[in-house]
PDB file of C-alpha atoms in Angstrom:
ATOM      1  CA  LEU Y  65       0.000   0.000   0.000  1.00  0.00           C
ATOM      2  CA  ASN Y  66       2.775   2.428   0.918  1.00  0.00           C
ATOM      3  CA  GLN Y  67       4.593   1.812  -2.372  1.00  0.00           C
ATOM      4  CA  VAL Y  68       1.427   2.513  -4.359  1.00  0.00           C
ATOM      5  CA  GLU Y  69       0.725   5.641  -2.310  1.00  0.00           C
ATOM      6  CA  CYS Y  70       4.197   7.067  -2.916  1.00  0.00           C
ATOM      7  CA  GLY Y  71       4.191   6.107  -6.599  1.00  0.00           C
ATOM      8  CA  ALA Y  72       6.903   3.432  -6.433  1.00  0.00           C
ATOM      9  CA  LYS Y  73       4.443   0.875  -7.827  1.00  0.00           C
ATOM     10  CA  SER Y  74       1.297   1.264  -9.869  1.00  0.00           C
ATOM     11  CA  ALA Y  75      -2.020   0.000  -8.565  1.00  0.00           C
ATOM     12  CA  SER Y  76      -3.018  -3.163 -10.391  1.00  0.00           C
ATOM     13  CA  PRO Y  77      -6.706  -3.933 -10.919  1.00  0.00           C
ATOM     14  CA  ASP Y  78      -6.420  -6.705  -8.318  1.00  0.00           C
ATOM     15  CA  PHE Y  79      -4.865  -4.289  -5.826  1.00  0.00           C
ATOM     16  CA  VAL Y  80      -7.609  -1.714  -6.400  1.00  0.00           C
ATOM     17  CA  ALA Y  81     -10.265  -4.409  -6.004  1.00  0.00           C
ATOM     18  CA  ALA Y  82      -8.692  -5.611  -2.746  1.00  0.00           C
ATOM     19  CA  VAL Y  83      -8.527  -2.077  -1.338  1.00  0.00           C
ATOM     20  CA  ALA Y  84     -12.134  -1.419  -2.342  1.00  0.00           C
ATOM     21  CA  GLN Y  85     -13.210  -4.651  -0.677  1.00  0.00           C
ATOM     22  CA  ALA Y  86     -11.296  -3.776   2.508  1.00  0.00           C
ATOM     23  CA  LEU Y  87     -12.937  -0.338   2.569  1.00  0.00           C
ATOM     24  CA  ARG Y  88     -16.325  -1.852   1.684  1.00  0.00           C
ATOM     25  CA  ILE Y  89     -16.816   0.517  -1.228  1.00  0.00           C
ATOM     26  CA  ASP Y  90     -17.246   0.085  -4.952  1.00  0.00           C
ATOM     27  CA  VAL Y  91     -14.125   0.060  -7.129  1.00  0.00           C
ATOM     28  CA  THR Y  92     -15.523   2.994  -9.129  1.00  0.00           C
ATOM     29  CA  VAL Y  93     -15.266   5.183  -6.027  1.00  0.00           C
ATOM     30  CA  LEU Y  94     -11.503   4.598  -5.996  1.00  0.00           C
ATOM     31  CA  THR Y  95     -10.984   4.845  -9.735  1.00  0.00           C
ATOM     32  CA  GLY Y  96     -13.099   7.984  -9.997  1.00  0.00           C
ATOM     33  CA  GLN Y  97     -14.757   7.018 -13.233  1.00  0.00           C
ATOM     34  CA  PRO Y  98     -16.169  10.284 -14.591  1.00  0.00           C
ATOM     35  CA  TYR Y  99     -19.617   8.984 -15.456  1.00  0.00           C
ATOM     36  CA  VAL Y 100     -20.233   8.015 -11.831  1.00  0.00           C
ATOM     37  CA  THR Y 101     -19.177  11.452 -10.585  1.00  0.00           C
ATOM     38  CA  GLU Y 102     -21.217  13.208 -13.265  1.00  0.00           C
ATOM     39  CA  LEU Y 103     -24.266  11.114 -12.406  1.00  0.00           C
ATOM     40  CA  GLN Y 104     -23.888  11.976  -8.725  1.00  0.00           C
ATOM     41  CA  GLN Y 105     -23.530  15.673  -9.580  1.00  0.00           C
ATOM     42  CA  ASP Y 106     -26.633  15.535 -11.782  1.00  0.00           C
ATOM     43  CA  ARG Y 107     -28.648  13.855  -9.016  1.00  0.00           C
ATOM     44  CA  LEU Y 108     -27.398  16.388  -6.483  1.00  0.00           C
ATOM     45  CA  ALA Y 109     -28.248  19.280  -8.782  1.00  0.00           C
ATOM     46  CA  ALA Y 110     -31.749  17.861  -9.259  1.00  0.00           C
ATOM     47  CA  LEU Y 111     -32.246  17.697  -5.487  1.00  0.00           C
ATOM     48  CA  VAL Y 112     -30.829  21.157  -4.809  1.00  0.00           C
ATOM     49  CA  ARG Y 113     -32.582  22.982  -7.682  1.00  0.00           C
ATOM     50  CA  PRO Y 114     -36.059  23.136  -6.048  1.00  0.00           C
ATOM     51  CA  ILE Y 115     -34.514  24.372  -2.805  1.00  0.00           C
ATOM     52  CA  ARG Y 116     -32.681  27.164  -4.612  1.00  0.00           C
ATOM     53  CA  GLU Y 117     -35.787  28.111  -6.578  1.00  0.00           C
ATOM     54  CA  ALA Y 118     -37.895  28.222  -3.416  1.00  0.00           C
ATOM     55  CA  LEU Y 119     -35.339  30.389  -1.649  1.00  0.00           C
ATOM     56  CA  ASP Y 120     -35.182  32.744  -4.630  1.00  0.00           C
ATOM     57  CA  LEU Y 121     -38.970  33.164  -4.672  1.00  0.00           C
ATOM     58  CA  TYR Y 122     -39.634  33.311  -0.960  1.00  0.00           C
ATOM     59  CA  ASP Y 123     -39.048  36.512   0.972  1.00  0.00           C
ATOM     60  CA  LEU Y 124     -39.233  36.075   4.717  1.00  0.00           C
ATOM     61  CA  GLY Y 125     -40.329  39.244   6.427  1.00  0.00           C
ATOM     62  CA  VAL Y 126     -39.910  40.157  10.068  1.00  0.00           C
ATOM     63  CA  ASP Y 127     -42.327  38.390  12.421  1.00  0.00           C
ATOM     64  CA  ASP Y 128     -42.270  39.946  15.877  1.00  0.00           C
ATOM     65  CA  GLU Y 129     -44.423  37.127  17.250  1.00  0.00           C
ATOM     66  CA  LEU Y 130     -41.752  34.523  16.629  1.00  0.00           C
ATOM     67  CA  PRO Y 131     -39.305  34.296  19.504  1.00  0.00           C
ATOM     68  CA  GLY Y 132     -35.624  34.427  18.673  1.00  0.00           C
ATOM     69  CA  ARG Y 133     -33.767  31.189  19.256  1.00  0.00           C
ATOM     70  CA  PRO Y 134     -30.695  31.084  21.475  1.00  0.00           C
ATOM     71  CA  PRO Y 135     -27.378  30.927  19.603  1.00  0.00           C
ATOM     72  CA  ALA Y 136     -26.586  27.465  21.025  1.00  0.00           C
ATOM     73  CA  GLU Y 137     -29.834  26.121  19.564  1.00  0.00           C
ATOM     74  CA  LEU Y 138     -29.075  27.676  16.177  1.00  0.00           C
ATOM     75  CA  VAL Y 139     -25.562  26.194  16.210  1.00  0.00           C
ATOM     76  CA  ALA Y 140     -26.942  22.741  17.085  1.00  0.00           C
ATOM     77  CA  ALA Y 141     -29.515  22.955  14.277  1.00  0.00           C
ATOM     78  CA  ALA Y 142     -26.850  24.084  11.797  1.00  0.00           C
ATOM     79  CA  ASN Y 143     -24.572  21.221  12.862  1.00  0.00           C
ATOM     80  CA  ARG Y 144     -27.401  18.701  12.385  1.00  0.00           C
ATOM     81  CA  LEU Y 145     -28.099  20.101   8.926  1.00  0.00           C
ATOM     82  CA  CYS Y 146     -24.424  20.017   7.932  1.00  0.00           C
ATOM     83  CA  GLY Y 147     -24.160  16.444   9.199  1.00  0.00           C
ATOM     84  CA  GLN Y 148     -27.129  15.414   7.078  1.00  0.00           C
ATOM     85  CA  VAL Y 149     -25.623  17.081   4.011  1.00  0.00           C
ATOM     86  CA  ARG Y 150     -22.201  15.477   4.595  1.00  0.00           C
ATOM     87  CA  ALA Y 151     -23.915  12.092   4.973  1.00  0.00           C
ATOM     88  CA  ALA Y 152     -25.725  12.753   1.666  1.00  0.00           C
ATOM     89  CA  ARG Y 153     -29.126  12.696   3.372  1.00  0.00           C
ATOM     90  CA  LEU Y 154     -30.249  15.656   1.291  1.00  0.00           C
ATOM     91  CA  ARG Y 155     -33.950  14.867   1.304  1.00  0.00           C
ATOM     92  CA  LYS Y 156     -33.922  14.738   5.092  1.00  0.00           C
ATOM     93  CA  ALA Y 157     -31.883  17.953   5.211  1.00  0.00           C
ATOM     94  CA  ALA Y 158     -34.378  19.685   2.921  1.00  0.00           C
ATOM     95  CA  CYS Y 159     -37.331  18.946   5.218  1.00  0.00           C
TER      96      CYS Y 159
END
């Protein structure tokens, strides 16, 4: 592994398959085949597009009846949202 990482040896297909199996991921994740990445980007764009459109159209005015939330609560909510996005749970994050 170290020799492949430093470029002393090239990664054979068997080596890549073994690493993918050890990591429990698909070989295409390691090889970075463009069509997989493009497909993921297209799916992500399709999920994000309605959110962006809604935000562009919606103007939230001041509502004095809504209580302000404490900063710690806002930070916790933002961290939950970021965690959902990092875990690719975009539908859950959008709700």
